[in-house]
Amino acid sequence: MLDVLQRPVDRLDPLDRQIIGCLTRDARATYAVIGDEVGLSAPAVKRRVDRLVADGVIRGFTALVDPEVLGWTTEAYVEVFWEGTPSPLELRRSLGEVPEVVGAWSVTGSADALVHILAADIPHLEEAIERLRQQPNVHQTRSEVVLSRLIDRARP
Amino acid sequence: MLDVLQRPVDRLDPLDRQIIGCLTRDARATYAVIGDEVGLSAPAVKRRVDRLVADGVIRGFTALVDPEVLGWTTEAYVEVFWEGTPSPLELRRSLGEVPEVVGAWSVTGSADALVHILAADIPHLEEAIERLRQQPNVHQTRSEVVLSRLIDRARP
DNA sequence: GCTGAAATTCAGCCTCA
DNA sequence: TGAGGCTGAATTTCAGC
């Protein structure tokens, strides 16, 4: 049980954090460029990045794509109110049935879960929310349709 | 004004979509590897990627970091109620002042914006929300603290 | 798409604490 | 032992053509 208490964060020194910062800003930066910024040689940076990936600190590298270009123009956050006391497992199974759900979190407050939905357009969104409502134990929903994306910072 | 009507999506052919798919899976993949997968030479892939970035289809490349490792264990979605009629520009400037805000969207419904906050712990979260409340024109907030992450599907 | 020069990656080796 | 710097070969990038 001791390793539960030893937070993985302990394995990250300031240099690791700087390197992670560089890579979140630009995942395709060369090791030499990162090295210049953090004060290490390119090979030293590579060794640390390899270690961070192997340890699961860095889960991967991805491209940030403008969702509009892919045709996913409609986005909504939906609060879900549950009948009875939901277990995270039930919630996950129920919400996961709707493919348009790209994110879901159980939350404090009057709602039980917050669900992020991506759809092609408003009729598609409406239909997806309808399917969400028909999931067992989903009692009520309250939707907020995204008008515009204001901030979308990469994780630090 | 005509180029406003011409949706960027029109400029994406199946090859572009395949390349975007590769880069979403691994932003550090070499052009040669991508080329093997989509049936192009490395220079041809590079030219397309450069064009996709220049056109804003690809907004950047980032590393996916395990938030728990960084110690950002506390997450909340905050509805922001605005005094008067907010412009997206004002909203962005106001909300962007708080570094803990990692995402923000203007939304329909009673709230004006939905804000995603990451913090180290509950006191840090409380302090960040307090700073959010003190931004000019922010009238009221309603927070939902995330208890657990149920679904986090990668964007298509 | 091909080519070739420049840049980058990356494994092996050495050094230091 | 572990972490960094250096070196040089293999690979990748990238600007002509």
Coordinates of C-alpha atoms (C1' of nucleotides) in Angstrom, one line a residue:
Chain A
M1 CA 0.0 0.0 0.0
L2 CA 2.9 2.3 0.4
D3 CA 3.3 3.0 -3.3
V4 CA -0.2 4.5 -3.2
L5 CA 1.1 7.1 -0.9
Q6 CA 4.2 7.8 -2.9
R7 CA 2.7 10.2 -5.4
P8 CA 4.2 9.8 -8.9
V9 CA 4.7 13.6 -8.8
D10 CA 7.7 12.9 -6.6
R11 CA 9.6 11.6 -9.6
L12 CA 9.3 14.9 -11.5
D13 CA 12.1 17.4 -11.0
P14 CA 12.0 21.0 -12.3
L15 CA 13.8 19.9 -15.5
D16 CA 11.1 17.3 -16.3
R17 CA 8.4 19.9 -15.7
Q18 CA 10.2 22.4 -18.1
I19 CA 10.5 19.7 -20.7
I20 CA 6.8 18.8 -20.4
G21 CA 6.0 22.4 -20.7
C22 CA 8.0 22.7 -24.0
L23 CA 6.3 19.6 -25.4
T24 CA 2.8 20.7 -24.5
R25 CA 3.5 23.9 -26.3
D26 CA 4.9 22.1 -29.3
A27 CA 5.0 18.3 -29.4
R28 CA 7.1 18.4 -32.5
A29 CA 9.9 20.5 -31.1
T30 CA 13.3 19.0 -31.6
Y31 CA 15.3 17.8 -28.7
A32 CA 18.0 20.4 -29.4
V33 CA 15.4 23.2 -29.2
I34 CA 14.1 21.9 -26.0
G35 CA 17.6 21.5 -24.7
D36 CA 18.4 25.1 -25.4
E37 CA 15.4 26.2 -23.4
V38 CA 16.0 24.0 -20.4
G39 CA 19.8 24.0 -20.5
L40 CA 20.5 20.4 -21.4
S41 CA 22.1 18.7 -24.5
A42 CA 19.8 17.1 -27.0
P43 CA 20.6 13.5 -26.0
A44 CA 20.0 14.3 -22.3
V45 CA 16.5 15.7 -23.3
K46 CA 15.8 12.6 -25.4
R47 CA 16.7 10.3 -22.5
R48 CA 14.3 12.2 -20.1
V49 CA 11.5 12.3 -22.7
D50 CA 11.9 8.6 -23.3
R51 CA 11.7 8.0 -19.6
L52 CA 8.7 10.2 -19.1
V53 CA 6.9 8.3 -21.9
A54 CA 7.9 4.9 -20.5
D55 CA 6.8 5.9 -17.0
G56 CA 3.4 7.0 -18.4
V57 CA 3.8 10.6 -17.3
I58 CA 3.5 11.5 -20.9
R59 CA 0.7 9.4 -22.3
G60 CA 1.3 10.4 -25.9
F61 CA 1.5 13.2 -28.4
T62 CA -1.4 14.5 -30.5
A63 CA -2.3 17.1 -33.1
L64 CA -4.8 19.8 -32.1
V65 CA -7.3 19.9 -34.9
D66 CA -9.9 22.6 -35.5
P67 CA -13.1 20.7 -34.9
E68 CA -15.0 22.9 -37.4
V69 CA -12.9 21.7 -40.2
L70 CA -13.7 18.1 -39.4
G71 CA -17.4 19.0 -39.6
W72 CA -18.1 18.7 -35.8
T73 CA -19.6 22.1 -35.7
T74 CA -22.0 21.6 -32.8
E75 CA -20.9 21.0 -29.2
A76 CA -22.9 20.9 -26.0
Y77 CA -22.4 20.4 -22.3
V78 CA -25.3 18.5 -20.7
E79 CA -26.0 18.2 -17.0
V80 CA -27.5 14.8 -16.2
F81 CA -29.8 14.2 -13.3
W82 CA -30.0 10.6 -12.2
E83 CA -32.8 8.6 -10.6
G84 CA -31.5 7.2 -7.3
T85 CA -27.8 7.1 -6.3
P86 CA -25.6 6.5 -9.3
S87 CA -22.4 4.5 -9.1
P88 CA -19.5 5.7 -11.3
L89 CA -19.7 2.3 -13.1
E90 CA -23.4 2.6 -13.9
L91 CA -22.9 6.2 -15.0
R92 CA -20.0 5.2 -17.3
R93 CA -21.9 2.3 -18.8
S94 CA -25.1 4.4 -19.4
L95 CA -23.4 7.5 -20.8
G96 CA -20.9 5.5 -22.9
E97 CA -23.8 4.0 -24.8
V98 CA -24.2 7.3 -26.7
P99 CA -21.3 7.6 -29.1
E100 CA -21.6 11.4 -29.4
V101 CA -20.5 11.6 -25.7
V102 CA -16.8 12.5 -25.8
G103 CA -16.4 13.3 -22.2
A104 CA -18.2 12.7 -18.9
W105 CA -17.5 13.6 -15.3
S106 CA -19.4 12.9 -12.1
V107 CA -19.8 16.2 -10.2
T108 CA -20.9 17.9 -7.0
G109 CA -23.9 20.1 -7.0
S110 CA -27.5 19.4 -8.0
A111 CA -26.6 17.5 -11.2
D112 CA -25.0 14.1 -11.0
A113 CA -22.9 14.2 -14.1
L114 CA -21.6 16.6 -16.7
V115 CA -21.5 15.3 -20.2
H116 CA -19.6 16.7 -23.2
I117 CA -21.3 16.0 -26.6
L118 CA -20.0 16.6 -30.1
A119 CA -22.3 16.4 -33.1
A120 CA -22.4 17.4 -36.7
D121 CA -25.3 19.9 -36.3
I122 CA -28.2 20.9 -34.2
P123 CA -30.6 18.1 -35.3
H124 CA -27.8 15.5 -34.7
L125 CA -27.2 17.0 -31.3
E126 CA -30.9 16.9 -30.4
E127 CA -31.1 13.3 -31.4
A128 CA -28.1 12.4 -29.4
I129 CA -29.5 14.1 -26.3
E130 CA -32.8 12.3 -26.9
R131 CA -30.9 9.0 -26.8
L132 CA -29.1 10.1 -23.7
R133 CA -32.5 10.8 -22.0
Q134 CA -33.7 7.3 -22.8
Q135 CA -30.8 5.6 -21.0
P136 CA -32.0 3.8 -17.9
N137 CA -32.0 5.9 -14.8
V138 CA -31.4 9.2 -16.6
H139 CA -34.1 11.3 -15.1
Q140 CA -33.6 14.8 -16.5
T141 CA -31.0 16.7 -18.6
R142 CA -30.1 20.4 -18.8
S143 CA -28.2 21.4 -21.9
E144 CA -25.9 24.3 -22.7
V145 CA -25.0 24.5 -26.4
V146 CA -21.6 25.9 -27.1
L147 CA -21.8 29.1 -29.1
S148 CA -18.1 29.7 -29.4
R149 CA -14.9 28.2 -28.0
L150 CA -13.1 31.0 -26.0
I151 CA -10.1 29.3 -24.6
D152 CA -8.6 25.9 -25.2
R153 CA -5.3 25.8 -23.5
A154 CA -3.2 22.7 -23.6
R155 CA -2.8 21.1 -20.3
P156 CA 0.3 22.4 -18.4
Chain B
M1 CA -16.2 38.3 -47.5
L2 CA -16.5 35.3 -49.8
D3 CA -13.9 33.3 -48.0
V4 CA -16.0 33.3 -44.9
L5 CA -18.6 31.3 -46.8
Q6 CA -16.1 28.9 -48.2
R7 CA -15.8 26.4 -45.3
P8 CA -12.3 25.1 -44.8
V9 CA -13.6 21.6 -44.6
D10 CA -14.0 21.8 -48.4
R11 CA -10.2 21.8 -48.7
L12 CA -9.7 18.5 -46.9
D13 CA -9.4 15.4 -49.1
P14 CA -9.3 11.8 -47.8
L15 CA -5.5 11.9 -47.8
D16 CA -5.5 15.0 -45.5
R17 CA -7.9 13.3 -43.1
Q18 CA -5.7 10.2 -43.0
I19 CA -2.7 12.3 -42.3
I20 CA -4.6 14.2 -39.5
G21 CA -5.6 10.8 -38.1
C22 CA -1.9 9.7 -38.0
L23 CA -0.8 12.9 -36.3
T24 CA -3.7 12.7 -33.8
R25 CA -2.5 9.2 -32.8
D26 CA 1.1 10.3 -32.6
A27 CA 2.1 13.9 -33.2
R28 CA 5.8 12.9 -33.3
A29 CA 5.5 10.4 -36.1
T30 CA 8.0 11.1 -38.9
Y31 CA 6.8 12.1 -42.3
A32 CA 8.2 8.8 -43.7
V33 CA 6.1 6.7 -41.3
I34 CA 3.0 8.7 -42.1
G35 CA 3.8 8.4 -45.8
D36 CA 4.0 4.6 -45.6
E37 CA 0.6 4.6 -44.0
V38 CA -1.2 6.9 -46.4
G39 CA 0.8 6.0 -49.6
L40 CA 2.8 9.2 -50.1
S41 CA 6.4 10.1 -50.1
A42 CA 7.8 11.8 -47.0
P43 CA 8.2 15.2 -48.8
A44 CA 4.6 15.0 -50.0
V45 CA 3.4 14.4 -46.5
K46 CA 5.5 17.3 -45.2
R47 CA 4.0 19.7 -47.7
R48 CA 0.5 18.7 -46.8
V49 CA 1.2 18.9 -43.0
D50 CA 2.8 22.4 -43.5
R51 CA -0.3 23.5 -45.5
L52 CA -2.7 22.1 -42.9
V53 CA -0.8 24.0 -40.1
A54 CA -0.6 27.2 -42.2
D55 CA -4.3 27.0 -43.0
G56 CA -5.2 26.6 -39.3
V57 CA -6.7 23.1 -39.8
I58 CA -4.0 21.8 -37.4
R59 CA -3.7 24.3 -34.6
G60 CA -0.7 22.8 -33.0
F61 CA 0.9 19.7 -31.5
T62 CA 0.8 18.8 -27.8
A63 CA 1.9 16.2 -25.3
L64 CA -0.8 14.4 -23.4
V65 CA 0.3 14.4 -19.8
D66 CA -1.2 12.4 -17.0
P67 CA -2.8 15.2 -14.9
E68 CA -2.4 13.2 -11.6
V69 CA 1.3 13.0 -12.1
L70 CA 1.5 16.8 -12.3
G71 CA -0.5 17.0 -9.1
W72 CA -3.5 18.7 -10.8
T73 CA -5.9 16.4 -9.1
T74 CA -8.8 18.8 -8.7
E75 CA -11.0 19.8 -11.6
A76 CA -14.2 21.9 -11.8
Y77 CA -16.6 23.2 -14.4
V78 CA -17.8 26.7 -13.5
E79 CA -20.8 28.5 -15.0
V80 CA -20.1 32.2 -15.3
F81 CA -22.9 34.7 -15.3
W82 CA -22.0 38.0 -16.9
E83 CA -23.1 41.6 -16.2
G84 CA -24.5 43.0 -19.4
T85 CA -24.0 41.5 -22.8
P86 CA -20.6 39.9 -23.1
S87 CA -18.7 39.9 -26.4
P88 CA -16.6 36.8 -27.0
L89 CA -13.5 39.0 -27.0
E90 CA -14.3 40.5 -23.6
L91 CA -15.1 37.0 -22.2
R92 CA -11.8 35.6 -23.6
R93 CA -9.7 38.4 -22.1
S94 CA -11.4 38.3 -18.7
L95 CA -11.4 34.5 -18.3
G96 CA -7.9 34.2 -19.8
E97 CA -6.5 36.3 -16.9
V98 CA -6.9 33.2 -14.6
P99 CA -4.2 30.7 -15.5
E100 CA -6.0 27.8 -13.9
V101 CA -8.7 28.2 -16.7
V102 CA -7.8 25.6 -19.2
G103 CA -11.0 25.8 -21.3
A104 CA -13.9 28.2 -21.8
W105 CA -16.9 28.3 -24.0
S106 CA -19.7 30.8 -24.4
V107 CA -23.0 28.9 -24.1
T108 CA -26.8 29.1 -24.5
G109 CA -29.0 28.9 -21.4
S110 CA -29.0 31.0 -18.3
A111 CA -25.2 31.1 -17.9
D112 CA -23.1 33.1 -20.3
A113 CA -20.0 30.9 -20.3
L114 CA -18.8 27.5 -19.1
V115 CA -15.2 27.5 -17.7
H116 CA -13.0 24.4 -17.1
I117 CA -10.6 24.9 -14.2
L118 CA -7.7 22.6 -13.2
A119 CA -6.1 23.1 -9.8
A120 CA -3.8 21.3 -7.4
D121 CA -6.3 20.8 -4.7
I122 CA -9.5 22.3 -3.2
P123 CA -7.9 25.3 -1.6
H124 CA -6.2 26.1 -4.9
L125 CA -9.5 25.7 -6.8
E126 CA -11.3 27.9 -4.3
E127 CA -8.7 30.6 -4.7
A128 CA -8.8 30.4 -8.5
I129 CA -12.6 30.7 -8.5
E130 CA -12.3 33.7 -6.2
R131 CA -9.9 35.3 -8.8
L132 CA -12.4 34.5 -11.5
R133 CA -15.2 36.2 -9.5
Q134 CA -13.1 39.3 -9.2
Q135 CA -12.7 39.7 -13.0
P136 CA -14.6 42.8 -14.3
N137 CA -18.2 42.0 -15.3
V138 CA -18.2 38.6 -13.8
H139 CA -21.4 38.7 -11.8
Q140 CA -22.0 35.2 -10.4
T141 CA -20.5 31.8 -10.7
R142 CA -21.9 28.3 -10.1
S143 CA -19.3 25.5 -9.7
E144 CA -19.5 21.8 -10.2
V145 CA -16.4 20.1 -8.8
V146 CA -15.5 16.9 -10.7
L147 CA -15.6 13.8 -8.5
S148 CA -14.4 11.4 -11.1
R149 CA -13.6 11.3 -14.8
L150 CA -16.1 8.8 -16.4
I151 CA -15.4 9.1 -20.1
D152 CA -12.6 10.8 -21.9
R153 CA -12.7 9.8 -25.5
A154 CA -10.1 11.1 -27.9
R155 CA -11.5 13.4 -30.5
P156 CA -12.0 11.7 -33.9
Chain C
dG1 C1' 8.1 12.2 -56.5
dC2 C1' 13.1 12.4 -56.5
dT3 C1' 17.4 14.0 -55.0
dG4 C1' 21.0 15.7 -52.1
dA5 C1' 22.5 18.8 -48.5
dA6 C1' 21.5 20.1 -43.8
dA7 C1' 19.6 18.9 -39.5
dT8 C1' 18.1 15.6 -36.2
dT9 C1' 17.9 11.3 -33.8
dC10 C1' 20.0 8.0 -31.1
dA11 C1' 23.2 4.4 -29.3
dG12 C1' 27.7 3.9 -27.4
dC13 C1' 31.2 5.7 -24.6
dC14 C1' 33.4 8.7 -21.3
dT15 C1' 33.2 11.7 -17.1
dC16 C1' 31.7 13.3 -12.8
dA17 C1' 29.4 13.1 -8.3
Chain D
dT1 C1' 24.8 3.9 -10.0
dG2 C1' 22.7 7.4 -12.3
dA3 C1' 22.7 11.5 -15.0
dG4 C1' 24.9 14.5 -18.5
dG5 C1' 28.0 15.6 -22.5
dC6 C1' 30.2 14.1 -26.7
dT7 C1' 30.7 11.7 -31.0
dG8 C1' 29.5 9.7 -35.3
dA9 C1' 26.5 6.8 -38.0
dA10 C1' 21.8 6.3 -39.5
dT11 C1' 17.7 8.6 -40.2
dT12 C1' 14.8 12.6 -41.1
dT13 C1' 13.9 17.1 -42.8
dC14 C1' 13.3 20.1 -46.4
dA15 C1' 14.3 23.0 -50.5
dG16 C1' 15.3 22.7 -55.2
dC17 C1' 14.1 20.4 -59.5

